[in-house]
Every structure is written in structure tokens, then in C-alpha cells.
Amino acid sequence: MATMIDLYYAPTPNGWKISIMLEECGLPYMLHRMQLGRGDQHQPEFLKLSPNGRMPAIVDRDPPGGGAPVAVFESGAILLYLAEKTGRFMPRDLRGRYDVIQWLMWQMGGLGPMLGQNGHFLIYAPEKVPYAIERYHREAKRLYGVLDKRLKATGDCIAGDYSIADMACFPWIMTHKAQGLTLDEFSAVKRWYATLRARPSLQKGLALGKDDGPMVPMDAEARRIMFGVTAPPHTQK
């Protein structure tokens, strides 16, 4: 089958959302591996696809209805696009559809950004800020609690059947150890996580790009490019 989708990707939670969806749908795609620590996301040709300068982004060269290629940025928008393109992992009925959409938006507006900040201040920030570490850790645990309560009510998946809501949330929950969190406190999340982790297509999505070598190390220059900050002199190498 001819390649129809260009995927601009790095192995991060937001990148994994899309690689998982493409593998789950069985869509052919071409990988464009991005080195975020080198600033690939700031190059003019990429900014034409993703004006915010963040990956992932896709270009669908065989869009529904034909015509010119369609470029989509923002991981949530890409998941919605691919669900509509394939008719998969999104209910067709109104109530089911918006059940999935609202949990996708919850991930995009809450779980992802808050865990991103938690991880940044815990791991990457050039200096430790106790207030920020405590604030985002507390919010991360609250959001885990929201997801746990939801899964206790719905069972194996977030919105009934396996959907793009699960694909959006899973990669961020996968970072729980690095986030300083444990799934032992959230039994329903732990069960859901184990169930999804066993899916072969999800595993293939997570493995994408591993054979291409490691990402650029998080040295002082990569930190400056990615976060717009410079580490204090005693931490630079």
C-alpha cells in the first residue's frame, strides 16, 4: 500500500499518541524523526505545518474526498482527524462521540499540560523550585484521581469501548515513574494501564523510532532550544 501520511514525530507522550493511532488503524505512513534538542521544530519548513513549533504534525496526501494534501498539527486534532478519516475509535452516535471528545479535551487541557509541568520542574528545570514541584505534583495526583474514578465507573476503557481518549491519556500515564507517581494508589488506572499495555499495535506505536538511535542528550544547548532557558553555570557541561 502506498504511503499516504507523513508523520513528524519524536518519541514523547504527544508523539506516541499519533504513532499508536496510526498503528491501531493500520494506516501506511512515512516517519520523519525529529530531534527536538537540535531545534528541528523551529525550522521554517516545519513551522509551515505546525505554526506553534511543536510536534507531532501530519500531512495526509490522500485526504477524504481527494484534493490537495491536508496538514494537521496538535495531537488532539490529529487524533480526531484520523478517527474521522478511518471511521475507527470514535463512536458514531452523538452521546458516545462527545463522551470521547470531552475526555480527549480533558487530556489536552489538563492531564498533558499539568504532567508536563510536573515533569519539567521535577526533572528538567535548571533549579529546584519547591513551590512549583509541590503545586504540580499535587495537581498530577488530583488528575490521576479523576481518571481513576472515571475508570471505576466505566470499566476497561475511558469512554466505553477503546477509543482515541484512551490513546491520548495512555502515553502520559506511561511516564508515571518519572513523574514521581505510583499506580498502586490508583487501582482502576493500574488495571486500565495493564490492559492497554498488552495491545500489540500500541506496543508497535511506542517502539516507533527506537531503531533510529537516541534523541539528542539534554545538555545545556538542548535545554536552551527546548525550554528557552540556560542552566546555571555549575550545571552546564
JSON list of C-alpha atoms in Angstrom, two decimals:
[
{"chain": "A", "resi": 1, "resn": "MET", "atom": "CA", "xyz": [0.00, 0.00, 0.00]},
{"chain": "A", "resi": 2, "resn": "ALA", "atom": "CA", "xyz": [1.36, 3.40, -0.95]},
{"chain": "A", "resi": 3, "resn": "THR", "atom": "CA", "xyz": [2.42, 5.79, 1.78]},
{"chain": "A", "resi": 4, "resn": "MET", "atom": "CA", "xyz": [-0.28, 8.39, 2.32]},
{"chain": "A", "resi": 5, "resn": "ILE", "atom": "CA", "xyz": [0.64, 10.08, 5.61]},
{"chain": "A", "resi": 6, "resn": "ASP", "atom": "CA", "xyz": [3.82, 11.89, 6.59]},
{"chain": "A", "resi": 7, "resn": "LEU", "atom": "CA", "xyz": [4.32, 11.77, 10.36]},
{"chain": "A", "resi": 8, "resn": "TYR", "atom": "CA", "xyz": [6.56, 14.36, 12.01]},
{"chain": "A", "resi": 9, "resn": "TYR", "atom": "CA", "xyz": [7.41, 12.75, 15.31]},
{"chain": "A", "resi": 10, "resn": "ALA", "atom": "CA", "xyz": [9.65, 12.37, 18.31]},
{"chain": "A", "resi": 11, "resn": "PRO", "atom": "CA", "xyz": [9.23, 9.65, 20.99]},
{"chain": "A", "resi": 12, "resn": "THR", "atom": "CA", "xyz": [7.41, 11.72, 23.60]},
{"chain": "A", "resi": 13, "resn": "PRO", "atom": "CA", "xyz": [3.91, 11.30, 25.06]},
{"chain": "A", "resi": 14, "resn": "ASN", "atom": "CA", "xyz": [2.36, 13.58, 22.44]},
{"chain": "A", "resi": 15, "resn": "GLY", "atom": "CA", "xyz": [4.23, 11.84, 19.64]},
{"chain": "A", "resi": 16, "resn": "TRP", "atom": "CA", "xyz": [3.24, 8.40, 20.91]},
{"chain": "A", "resi": 17, "resn": "LYS", "atom": "CA", "xyz": [-0.45, 9.31, 20.75]},
{"chain": "A", "resi": 18, "resn": "ILE", "atom": "CA", "xyz": [-0.22, 9.54, 16.97]},
{"chain": "A", "resi": 19, "resn": "SER", "atom": "CA", "xyz": [2.12, 6.61, 16.35]},
{"chain": "A", "resi": 20, "resn": "ILE", "atom": "CA", "xyz": [-0.24, 4.43, 18.41]},
{"chain": "A", "resi": 21, "resn": "MET", "atom": "CA", "xyz": [-3.29, 5.61, 16.45]},
{"chain": "A", "resi": 22, "resn": "LEU", "atom": "CA", "xyz": [-1.60, 5.03, 13.08]},
{"chain": "A", "resi": 23, "resn": "GLU", "atom": "CA", "xyz": [-0.60, 1.52, 14.11]},
{"chain": "A", "resi": 24, "resn": "GLU", "atom": "CA", "xyz": [-4.03, 0.75, 15.56]},
{"chain": "A", "resi": 25, "resn": "CYS", "atom": "CA", "xyz": [-5.66, 1.87, 12.30]},
{"chain": "A", "resi": 26, "resn": "GLY", "atom": "CA", "xyz": [-3.12, 0.11, 10.10]},
{"chain": "A", "resi": 27, "resn": "LEU", "atom": "CA", "xyz": [-2.57, 3.27, 8.04]},
{"chain": "A", "resi": 28, "resn": "PRO", "atom": "CA", "xyz": [0.61, 3.46, 5.95]},
{"chain": "A", "resi": 29, "resn": "TYR", "atom": "CA", "xyz": [2.86, 6.36, 6.90]},
{"chain": "A", "resi": 30, "resn": "MET", "atom": "CA", "xyz": [6.36, 7.71, 6.48]},
{"chain": "A", "resi": 31, "resn": "LEU", "atom": "CA", "xyz": [8.27, 8.67, 9.61]},
{"chain": "A", "resi": 32, "resn": "HIS", "atom": "CA", "xyz": [10.08, 11.99, 9.81]},
{"chain": "A", "resi": 33, "resn": "ARG", "atom": "CA", "xyz": [12.04, 11.65, 13.05]},
{"chain": "A", "resi": 34, "resn": "MET", "atom": "CA", "xyz": [12.58, 15.00, 14.75]},
{"chain": "A", "resi": 35, "resn": "GLN", "atom": "CA", "xyz": [15.44, 15.91, 17.04]},
{"chain": "A", "resi": 36, "resn": "LEU", "atom": "CA", "xyz": [13.87, 18.42, 19.38]},
{"chain": "A", "resi": 37, "resn": "GLY", "atom": "CA", "xyz": [17.16, 19.16, 21.12]},
{"chain": "A", "resi": 38, "resn": "ARG", "atom": "CA", "xyz": [18.58, 20.34, 17.79]},
{"chain": "A", "resi": 39, "resn": "GLY", "atom": "CA", "xyz": [15.64, 22.60, 17.07]},
{"chain": "A", "resi": 40, "resn": "ASP", "atom": "CA", "xyz": [14.00, 20.69, 14.21]},
{"chain": "A", "resi": 41, "resn": "GLN", "atom": "CA", "xyz": [10.66, 22.00, 15.47]},
{"chain": "A", "resi": 42, "resn": "HIS", "atom": "CA", "xyz": [11.75, 25.60, 14.82]},
{"chain": "A", "resi": 43, "resn": "GLN", "atom": "CA", "xyz": [12.75, 25.13, 11.19]},
{"chain": "A", "resi": 44, "resn": "PRO", "atom": "CA", "xyz": [10.73, 27.19, 8.66]},
{"chain": "A", "resi": 45, "resn": "GLU", "atom": "CA", "xyz": [9.58, 24.15, 6.71]},
{"chain": "A", "resi": 46, "resn": "PHE", "atom": "CA", "xyz": [8.13, 22.56, 9.84]},
{"chain": "A", "resi": 47, "resn": "LEU", "atom": "CA", "xyz": [6.55, 25.81, 11.05]},
{"chain": "A", "resi": 48, "resn": "LYS", "atom": "CA", "xyz": [4.52, 25.84, 7.83]},
{"chain": "A", "resi": 49, "resn": "LEU", "atom": "CA", "xyz": [2.90, 22.62, 9.07]},
{"chain": "A", "resi": 50, "resn": "SER", "atom": "CA", "xyz": [2.83, 23.42, 12.79]},
{"chain": "A", "resi": 51, "resn": "PRO", "atom": "CA", "xyz": [2.81, 27.20, 13.44]},
{"chain": "A", "resi": 52, "resn": "ASN", "atom": "CA", "xyz": [3.19, 26.60, 17.19]},
{"chain": "A", "resi": 53, "resn": "GLY", "atom": "CA", "xyz": [6.56, 24.95, 16.65]},
{"chain": "A", "resi": 54, "resn": "ARG", "atom": "CA", "xyz": [5.58, 21.73, 18.40]},
{"chain": "A", "resi": 55, "resn": "MET", "atom": "CA", "xyz": [5.34, 18.20, 17.16]},
{"chain": "A", "resi": 56, "resn": "PRO", "atom": "CA", "xyz": [3.56, 15.99, 16.22]},
{"chain": "A", "resi": 57, "resn": "ALA", "atom": "CA", "xyz": [2.17, 17.01, 12.87]},
{"chain": "A", "resi": 58, "resn": "ILE", "atom": "CA", "xyz": [0.92, 15.03, 9.91]},
{"chain": "A", "resi": 59, "resn": "VAL", "atom": "CA", "xyz": [0.40, 15.59, 6.21]},
{"chain": "A", "resi": 60, "resn": "ASP", "atom": "CA", "xyz": [-2.28, 13.38, 4.67]},
{"chain": "A", "resi": 61, "resn": "ARG", "atom": "CA", "xyz": [-1.57, 13.05, 0.95]},
{"chain": "A", "resi": 62, "resn": "ASP", "atom": "CA", "xyz": [-4.77, 11.09, 0.37]},
{"chain": "A", "resi": 63, "resn": "PRO", "atom": "CA", "xyz": [-7.38, 13.02, 2.36]},
{"chain": "A", "resi": 64, "resn": "PRO", "atom": "CA", "xyz": [-11.06, 12.06, 2.44]},
{"chain": "A", "resi": 65, "resn": "GLY", "atom": "CA", "xyz": [-12.76, 13.42, -0.65]},
{"chain": "A", "resi": 66, "resn": "GLY", "atom": "CA", "xyz": [-9.46, 13.81, -2.50]},
{"chain": "A", "resi": 67, "resn": "GLY", "atom": "CA", "xyz": [-7.86, 17.10, -3.37]},
{"chain": "A", "resi": 68, "resn": "ALA", "atom": "CA", "xyz": [-4.72, 18.74, -2.05]},
{"chain": "A", "resi": 69, "resn": "PRO", "atom": "CA", "xyz": [-2.83, 17.24, 0.91]},
{"chain": "A", "resi": 70, "resn": "VAL", "atom": "CA", "xyz": [-4.12, 18.15, 4.37]},
{"chain": "A", "resi": 71, "resn": "ALA", "atom": "CA", "xyz": [-1.69, 19.19, 7.14]},
{"chain": "A", "resi": 72, "resn": "VAL", "atom": "CA", "xyz": [-2.81, 18.89, 10.76]},
{"chain": "A", "resi": 73, "resn": "PHE", "atom": "CA", "xyz": [-0.98, 19.90, 13.94]},
{"chain": "A", "resi": 74, "resn": "GLU", "atom": "CA", "xyz": [-1.87, 19.46, 17.64]},
{"chain": "A", "resi": 75, "resn": "SER", "atom": "CA", "xyz": [-2.09, 15.84, 18.79]},
{"chain": "A", "resi": 76, "resn": "GLY", "atom": "CA", "xyz": [-5.76, 16.02, 19.77]},
{"chain": "A", "resi": 77, "resn": "ALA", "atom": "CA", "xyz": [-6.75, 17.45, 16.39]},
{"chain": "A", "resi": 78, "resn": "ILE", "atom": "CA", "xyz": [-4.71, 14.76, 14.65]},
{"chain": "A", "resi": 79, "resn": "LEU", "atom": "CA", "xyz": [-6.45, 12.01, 16.61]},
{"chain": "A", "resi": 80, "resn": "LEU", "atom": "CA", "xyz": [-9.85, 13.45, 15.67]},
{"chain": "A", "resi": 81, "resn": "TYR", "atom": "CA", "xyz": [-8.81, 13.74, 12.03]},
{"chain": "A", "resi": 82, "resn": "LEU", "atom": "CA", "xyz": [-7.60, 10.15, 11.85]},
{"chain": "A", "resi": 83, "resn": "ALA", "atom": "CA", "xyz": [-10.70, 8.88, 13.64]},
{"chain": "A", "resi": 84, "resn": "GLU", "atom": "CA", "xyz": [-12.91, 10.66, 11.10]},
{"chain": "A", "resi": 85, "resn": "LYS", "atom": "CA", "xyz": [-10.77, 9.51, 8.18]},
{"chain": "A", "resi": 86, "resn": "THR", "atom": "CA", "xyz": [-10.94, 5.85, 9.17]},
{"chain": "A", "resi": 87, "resn": "GLY", "atom": "CA", "xyz": [-14.26, 5.69, 11.00]},
{"chain": "A", "resi": 88, "resn": "ARG", "atom": "CA", "xyz": [-12.49, 3.97, 13.88]},
{"chain": "A", "resi": 89, "resn": "PHE", "atom": "CA", "xyz": [-12.02, 4.53, 17.62]},
{"chain": "A", "resi": 90, "resn": "MET", "atom": "CA", "xyz": [-14.77, 7.14, 17.77]},
{"chain": "A", "resi": 91, "resn": "PRO", "atom": "CA", "xyz": [-18.48, 6.33, 18.34]},
{"chain": "A", "resi": 92, "resn": "ARG", "atom": "CA", "xyz": [-20.91, 7.44, 15.65]},
{"chain": "A", "resi": 93, "resn": "ASP", "atom": "CA", "xyz": [-23.79, 8.30, 17.97]},
{"chain": "A", "resi": 94, "resn": "LEU", "atom": "CA", "xyz": [-23.97, 11.80, 19.43]},
{"chain": "A", "resi": 95, "resn": "ARG", "atom": "CA", "xyz": [-23.66, 10.86, 23.12]},
{"chain": "A", "resi": 96, "resn": "GLY", "atom": "CA", "xyz": [-20.87, 8.39, 22.59]},
{"chain": "A", "resi": 97, "resn": "ARG", "atom": "CA", "xyz": [-18.98, 10.76, 20.32]},
{"chain": "A", "resi": 98, "resn": "TYR", "atom": "CA", "xyz": [-19.00, 13.61, 22.81]},
{"chain": "A", "resi": 99, "resn": "ASP", "atom": "CA", "xyz": [-18.15, 11.27, 25.66]},
{"chain": "A", "resi": 100, "resn": "VAL", "atom": "CA", "xyz": [-14.90, 10.53, 23.83]},
{"chain": "A", "resi": 101, "resn": "ILE", "atom": "CA", "xyz": [-14.34, 14.16, 22.79]},
{"chain": "A", "resi": 102, "resn": "GLN", "atom": "CA", "xyz": [-14.74, 15.55, 26.30]},
{"chain": "A", "resi": 103, "resn": "TRP", "atom": "CA", "xyz": [-12.18, 13.12, 27.72]},
{"chain": "A", "resi": 104, "resn": "LEU", "atom": "CA", "xyz": [-9.83, 13.88, 24.84]},
{"chain": "A", "resi": 105, "resn": "MET", "atom": "CA", "xyz": [-10.17, 17.58, 25.70]},
{"chain": "A", "resi": 106, "resn": "TRP", "atom": "CA", "xyz": [-9.59, 16.75, 29.38]},
{"chain": "A", "resi": 107, "resn": "GLN", "atom": "CA", "xyz": [-6.29, 15.19, 28.42]},
{"chain": "A", "resi": 108, "resn": "MET", "atom": "CA", "xyz": [-5.33, 18.05, 26.13]},
{"chain": "A", "resi": 109, "resn": "GLY", "atom": "CA", "xyz": [-6.28, 20.79, 28.59]},
{"chain": "A", "resi": 110, "resn": "GLY", "atom": "CA", "xyz": [-5.48, 19.12, 31.90]},
{"chain": "A", "resi": 111, "resn": "LEU", "atom": "CA", "xyz": [-3.64, 15.81, 32.13]},
{"chain": "A", "resi": 112, "resn": "GLY", "atom": "CA", "xyz": [-0.99, 16.57, 29.50]},
{"chain": "A", "resi": 113, "resn": "PRO", "atom": "CA", "xyz": [-0.16, 20.17, 30.44]},
{"chain": "A", "resi": 114, "resn": "MET", "atom": "CA", "xyz": [-0.13, 19.52, 34.19]},
{"chain": "A", "resi": 115, "resn": "LEU", "atom": "CA", "xyz": [2.02, 16.39, 33.91]},
{"chain": "A", "resi": 116, "resn": "GLY", "atom": "CA", "xyz": [4.25, 18.30, 31.52]},
{"chain": "A", "resi": 117, "resn": "GLN", "atom": "CA", "xyz": [4.79, 20.99, 34.14]},
{"chain": "A", "resi": 118, "resn": "ASN", "atom": "CA", "xyz": [5.22, 18.40, 36.88]},
{"chain": "A", "resi": 119, "resn": "GLY", "atom": "CA", "xyz": [7.90, 16.63, 34.87]},
{"chain": "A", "resi": 120, "resn": "HIS", "atom": "CA", "xyz": [9.60, 19.87, 33.89]},
{"chain": "A", "resi": 121, "resn": "PHE", "atom": "CA", "xyz": [10.02, 21.19, 37.43]},
{"chain": "A", "resi": 122, "resn": "LEU", "atom": "CA", "xyz": [10.84, 17.75, 38.82]},
{"chain": "A", "resi": 123, "resn": "ILE", "atom": "CA", "xyz": [13.36, 16.68, 36.17]},
{"chain": "A", "resi": 124, "resn": "TYR", "atom": "CA", "xyz": [14.40, 19.39, 33.72]},
{"chain": "A", "resi": 125, "resn": "ALA", "atom": "CA", "xyz": [14.24, 22.76, 35.47]},
{"chain": "A", "resi": 126, "resn": "PRO", "atom": "CA", "xyz": [17.74, 24.23, 35.93]},
{"chain": "A", "resi": 127, "resn": "GLU", "atom": "CA", "xyz": [16.96, 24.96, 39.58]},
{"chain": "A", "resi": 128, "resn": "LYS", "atom": "CA", "xyz": [14.59, 23.28, 42.01]},
{"chain": "A", "resi": 129, "resn": "VAL", "atom": "CA", "xyz": [11.57, 25.39, 42.92]},
{"chain": "A", "resi": 130, "resn": "PRO", "atom": "CA", "xyz": [9.82, 23.69, 45.87]},
{"chain": "A", "resi": 131, "resn": "TYR", "atom": "CA", "xyz": [6.56, 25.60, 45.40]},
{"chain": "A", "resi": 132, "resn": "ALA", "atom": "CA", "xyz": [6.30, 24.58, 41.72]},
{"chain": "A", "resi": 133, "resn": "ILE", "atom": "CA", "xyz": [7.27, 20.98, 42.43]},
{"chain": "A", "resi": 134, "resn": "GLU", "atom": "CA", "xyz": [4.65, 20.67, 45.17]},
{"chain": "A", "resi": 135, "resn": "ARG", "atom": "CA", "xyz": [1.97, 22.52, 43.22]},
{"chain": "A", "resi": 136, "resn": "TYR", "atom": "CA", "xyz": [2.23, 20.39, 40.07]},
{"chain": "A", "resi": 137, "resn": "HIS", "atom": "CA", "xyz": [2.75, 17.12, 41.94]},
{"chain": "A", "resi": 138, "resn": "ARG", "atom": "CA", "xyz": [-0.46, 17.76, 43.86]},
{"chain": "A", "resi": 139, "resn": "GLU", "atom": "CA", "xyz": [-2.34, 18.58, 40.66]},
{"chain": "A", "resi": 140, "resn": "ALA", "atom": "CA", "xyz": [-0.94, 15.48, 38.92]},
{"chain": "A", "resi": 141, "resn": "LYS", "atom": "CA", "xyz": [-2.26, 13.29, 41.72]},
{"chain": "A", "resi": 142, "resn": "ARG", "atom": "CA", "xyz": [-5.64, 15.01, 41.57]},
{"chain": "A", "resi": 143, "resn": "LEU", "atom": "CA", "xyz": [-5.91, 14.30, 37.86]},
{"chain": "A", "resi": 144, "resn": "TYR", "atom": "CA", "xyz": [-4.90, 10.66, 38.37]},
{"chain": "A", "resi": 145, "resn": "GLY", "atom": "CA", "xyz": [-7.73, 10.53, 40.89]},
{"chain": "A", "resi": 146, "resn": "VAL", "atom": "CA", "xyz": [-10.20, 11.93, 38.34]},
{"chain": "A", "resi": 147, "resn": "LEU", "atom": "CA", "xyz": [-9.17, 9.27, 35.82]},
{"chain": "A", "resi": 148, "resn": "ASP", "atom": "CA", "xyz": [-9.32, 6.55, 38.48]},
{"chain": "A", "resi": 149, "resn": "LYS", "atom": "CA", "xyz": [-12.86, 7.49, 39.44]},
{"chain": "A", "resi": 150, "resn": "ARG", "atom": "CA", "xyz": [-13.90, 7.52, 35.80]},
{"chain": "A", "resi": 151, "resn": "LEU", "atom": "CA", "xyz": [-12.42, 4.08, 35.13]},
{"chain": "A", "resi": 152, "resn": "LYS", "atom": "CA", "xyz": [-14.08, 2.63, 38.21]},
{"chain": "A", "resi": 153, "resn": "ALA", "atom": "CA", "xyz": [-17.37, 3.68, 36.64]},
{"chain": "A", "resi": 154, "resn": "THR", "atom": "CA", "xyz": [-16.69, 2.67, 33.03]},
{"chain": "A", "resi": 155, "resn": "GLY", "atom": "CA", "xyz": [-14.52, -0.45, 33.33]},
{"chain": "A", "resi": 156, "resn": "ASP", "atom": "CA", "xyz": [-11.75, -1.27, 30.87]},
{"chain": "A", "resi": 157, "resn": "CYS", "atom": "CA", "xyz": [-11.71, 1.97, 28.87]},
{"chain": "A", "resi": 158, "resn": "ILE", "atom": "CA", "xyz": [-12.36, 5.64, 29.47]},
{"chain": "A", "resi": 159, "resn": "ALA", "atom": "CA", "xyz": [-15.45, 6.08, 27.29]},
{"chain": "A", "resi": 160, "resn": "GLY", "atom": "CA", "xyz": [-16.85, 2.57, 26.96]},
{"chain": "A", "resi": 161, "resn": "ASP", "atom": "CA", "xyz": [-15.02, 0.98, 24.03]},
{"chain": "A", "resi": 162, "resn": "TYR", "atom": "CA", "xyz": [-11.33, 1.58, 23.34]},
{"chain": "A", "resi": 163, "resn": "SER", "atom": "CA", "xyz": [-11.03, 4.99, 21.70]},
{"chain": "A", "resi": 164, "resn": "ILE", "atom": "CA", "xyz": [-8.81, 7.96, 20.94]},
{"chain": "A", "resi": 165, "resn": "ALA", "atom": "CA", "xyz": [-9.46, 9.12, 24.53]},
{"chain": "A", "resi": 166, "resn": "ASP", "atom": "CA", "xyz": [-7.50, 6.10, 25.78]},
{"chain": "A", "resi": 167, "resn": "MET", "atom": "CA", "xyz": [-4.74, 6.65, 23.20]},
{"chain": "A", "resi": 168, "resn": "ALA", "atom": "CA", "xyz": [-4.42, 10.28, 24.31]},
{"chain": "A", "resi": 169, "resn": "CYS", "atom": "CA", "xyz": [-4.16, 9.51, 28.01]},
{"chain": "A", "resi": 170, "resn": "PHE", "atom": "CA", "xyz": [-2.07, 6.33, 28.00]},
{"chain": "A", "resi": 171, "resn": "PRO", "atom": "CA", "xyz": [1.30, 7.82, 26.91]},
{"chain": "A", "resi": 172, "resn": "TRP", "atom": "CA", "xyz": [1.15, 10.38, 29.69]},
{"chain": "A", "resi": 173, "resn": "ILE", "atom": "CA", "xyz": [0.28, 7.77, 32.32]},
{"chain": "A", "resi": 174, "resn": "MET", "atom": "CA", "xyz": [3.17, 5.71, 30.98]},
{"chain": "A", "resi": 175, "resn": "THR", "atom": "CA", "xyz": [5.51, 8.36, 32.42]},
{"chain": "A", "resi": 176, "resn": "HIS", "atom": "CA", "xyz": [4.25, 7.82, 35.99]},
{"chain": "A", "resi": 177, "resn": "LYS", "atom": "CA", "xyz": [7.59, 6.64, 37.41]},
{"chain": "A", "resi": 178, "resn": "ALA", "atom": "CA", "xyz": [9.49, 9.61, 36.01]},
{"chain": "A", "resi": 179, "resn": "GLN", "atom": "CA", "xyz": [6.68, 11.82, 37.31]},
{"chain": "A", "resi": 180, "resn": "GLY", "atom": "CA", "xyz": [7.31, 10.56, 40.86]},
{"chain": "A", "resi": 181, "resn": "LEU", "atom": "CA", "xyz": [3.92, 8.80, 40.95]},
{"chain": "A", "resi": 182, "resn": "THR", "atom": "CA", "xyz": [2.83, 5.23, 41.56]},
{"chain": "A", "resi": 183, "resn": "LEU", "atom": "CA", "xyz": [-0.13, 3.40, 40.07]},
{"chain": "A", "resi": 184, "resn": "ASP", "atom": "CA", "xyz": [-0.55, 1.45, 43.32]},
{"chain": "A", "resi": 185, "resn": "GLU", "atom": "CA", "xyz": [-2.59, 4.37, 44.65]},
{"chain": "A", "resi": 186, "resn": "PHE", "atom": "CA", "xyz": [-4.99, 4.21, 41.69]},
{"chain": "A", "resi": 187, "resn": "SER", "atom": "CA", "xyz": [-6.29, 0.67, 41.24]},
{"chain": "A", "resi": 188, "resn": "ALA", "atom": "CA", "xyz": [-8.56, 1.34, 38.28]},
{"chain": "A", "resi": 189, "resn": "VAL", "atom": "CA", "xyz": [-5.85, 3.27, 36.42]},
{"chain": "A", "resi": 190, "resn": "LYS", "atom": "CA", "xyz": [-3.41, 0.44, 37.13]},
{"chain": "A", "resi": 191, "resn": "ARG", "atom": "CA", "xyz": [-5.83, -2.15, 35.70]},
{"chain": "A", "resi": 192, "resn": "TRP", "atom": "CA", "xyz": [-6.55, 0.01, 32.62]},
{"chain": "A", "resi": 193, "resn": "TYR", "atom": "CA", "xyz": [-2.85, 0.65, 32.07]},
{"chain": "A", "resi": 194, "resn": "ALA", "atom": "CA", "xyz": [-2.01, -3.08, 32.13]},
{"chain": "A", "resi": 195, "resn": "THR", "atom": "CA", "xyz": [-4.85, -3.88, 29.73]},
{"chain": "A", "resi": 196, "resn": "LEU", "atom": "CA", "xyz": [-3.80, -1.30, 27.18]},
{"chain": "A", "resi": 197, "resn": "ARG", "atom": "CA", "xyz": [-0.09, -2.03, 27.56]},
{"chain": "A", "resi": 198, "resn": "ALA", "atom": "CA", "xyz": [-0.72, -5.55, 26.27]},
{"chain": "A", "resi": 199, "resn": "ARG", "atom": "CA", "xyz": [-2.15, -4.36, 22.92]},
{"chain": "A", "resi": 200, "resn": "PRO", "atom": "CA", "xyz": [0.29, -5.32, 20.11]},
{"chain": "A", "resi": 201, "resn": "SER", "atom": "CA", "xyz": [-0.48, -2.23, 17.99]},
{"chain": "A", "resi": 202, "resn": "LEU", "atom": "CA", "xyz": [0.02, 0.05, 20.97]},
{"chain": "A", "resi": 203, "resn": "GLN", "atom": "CA", "xyz": [3.39, -1.58, 21.60]},
{"chain": "A", "resi": 204, "resn": "LYS", "atom": "CA", "xyz": [4.38, -1.01, 17.95]},
{"chain": "A", "resi": 205, "resn": "GLY", "atom": "CA", "xyz": [3.43, 2.65, 18.26]},
{"chain": "A", "resi": 206, "resn": "LEU", "atom": "CA", "xyz": [5.55, 3.05, 21.38]},
{"chain": "A", "resi": 207, "resn": "ALA", "atom": "CA", "xyz": [8.53, 1.39, 19.67]},
{"chain": "A", "resi": 208, "resn": "LEU", "atom": "CA", "xyz": [8.48, 3.73, 16.67]},
{"chain": "A", "resi": 209, "resn": "GLY", "atom": "CA", "xyz": [11.84, 5.32, 16.03]},
{"chain": "A", "resi": 210, "resn": "LYS", "atom": "CA", "xyz": [13.80, 3.25, 18.53]},
{"chain": "A", "resi": 211, "resn": "ASP", "atom": "CA", "xyz": [15.97, 1.83, 15.76]},
{"chain": "A", "resi": 212, "resn": "ASP", "atom": "CA", "xyz": [16.91, 5.34, 14.63]},
{"chain": "A", "resi": 213, "resn": "GLY", "atom": "CA", "xyz": [19.16, 5.93, 17.61]},
{"chain": "A", "resi": 214, "resn": "PRO", "atom": "CA", "xyz": [18.76, 8.06, 20.74]},
{"chain": "A", "resi": 215, "resn": "MET", "atom": "CA", "xyz": [17.50, 11.60, 20.92]},
{"chain": "A", "resi": 216, "resn": "VAL", "atom": "CA", "xyz": [19.97, 14.44, 21.44]},
{"chain": "A", "resi": 217, "resn": "PRO", "atom": "CA", "xyz": [21.11, 14.43, 25.10]},
{"chain": "A", "resi": 218, "resn": "MET", "atom": "CA", "xyz": [19.53, 17.03, 27.38]},
{"chain": "A", "resi": 219, "resn": "ASP", "atom": "CA", "xyz": [22.64, 19.18, 27.69]},
{"chain": "A", "resi": 220, "resn": "ALA", "atom": "CA", "xyz": [22.69, 22.94, 28.20]},
{"chain": "A", "resi": 221, "resn": "GLU", "atom": "CA", "xyz": [22.22, 23.70, 24.49]},
{"chain": "A", "resi": 222, "resn": "ALA", "atom": "CA", "xyz": [19.31, 21.29, 24.10]},
{"chain": "A", "resi": 223, "resn": "ARG", "atom": "CA", "xyz": [17.75, 22.80, 27.23]},
{"chain": "A", "resi": 224, "resn": "ARG", "atom": "CA", "xyz": [18.08, 26.29, 25.73]},
{"chain": "A", "resi": 225, "resn": "ILE", "atom": "CA", "xyz": [16.49, 25.19, 22.45]},
{"chain": "A", "resi": 226, "resn": "MET", "atom": "CA", "xyz": [13.61, 23.27, 24.03]},
{"chain": "A", "resi": 227, "resn": "PHE", "atom": "CA", "xyz": [12.80, 25.39, 27.06]},
{"chain": "A", "resi": 228, "resn": "GLY", "atom": "CA", "xyz": [14.27, 28.78, 26.26]},
{"chain": "A", "resi": 229, "resn": "VAL", "atom": "CA", "xyz": [16.37, 28.68, 29.43]},
{"chain": "A", "resi": 230, "resn": "THR", "atom": "CA", "xyz": [20.02, 28.26, 30.28]},
{"chain": "A", "resi": 231, "resn": "ALA", "atom": "CA", "xyz": [21.13, 26.08, 33.14]},
{"chain": "A", "resi": 232, "resn": "PRO", "atom": "CA", "xyz": [23.10, 27.72, 35.96]},
{"chain": "A", "resi": 233, "resn": "PRO", "atom": "CA", "xyz": [26.87, 27.62, 35.32]},
{"chain": "A", "resi": 234, "resn": "HIS", "atom": "CA", "xyz": [27.54, 24.85, 37.85]},
{"chain": "A", "resi": 235, "resn": "THR", "atom": "CA", "xyz": [25.16, 22.51, 35.99]},
{"chain": "A", "resi": 236, "resn": "GLN", "atom": "CA", "xyz": [26.31, 23.19, 32.43]},
{"chain": "A", "resi": 237, "resn": "LYS", "atom": "CA", "xyz": [28.55, 20.75, 30.65]}
]
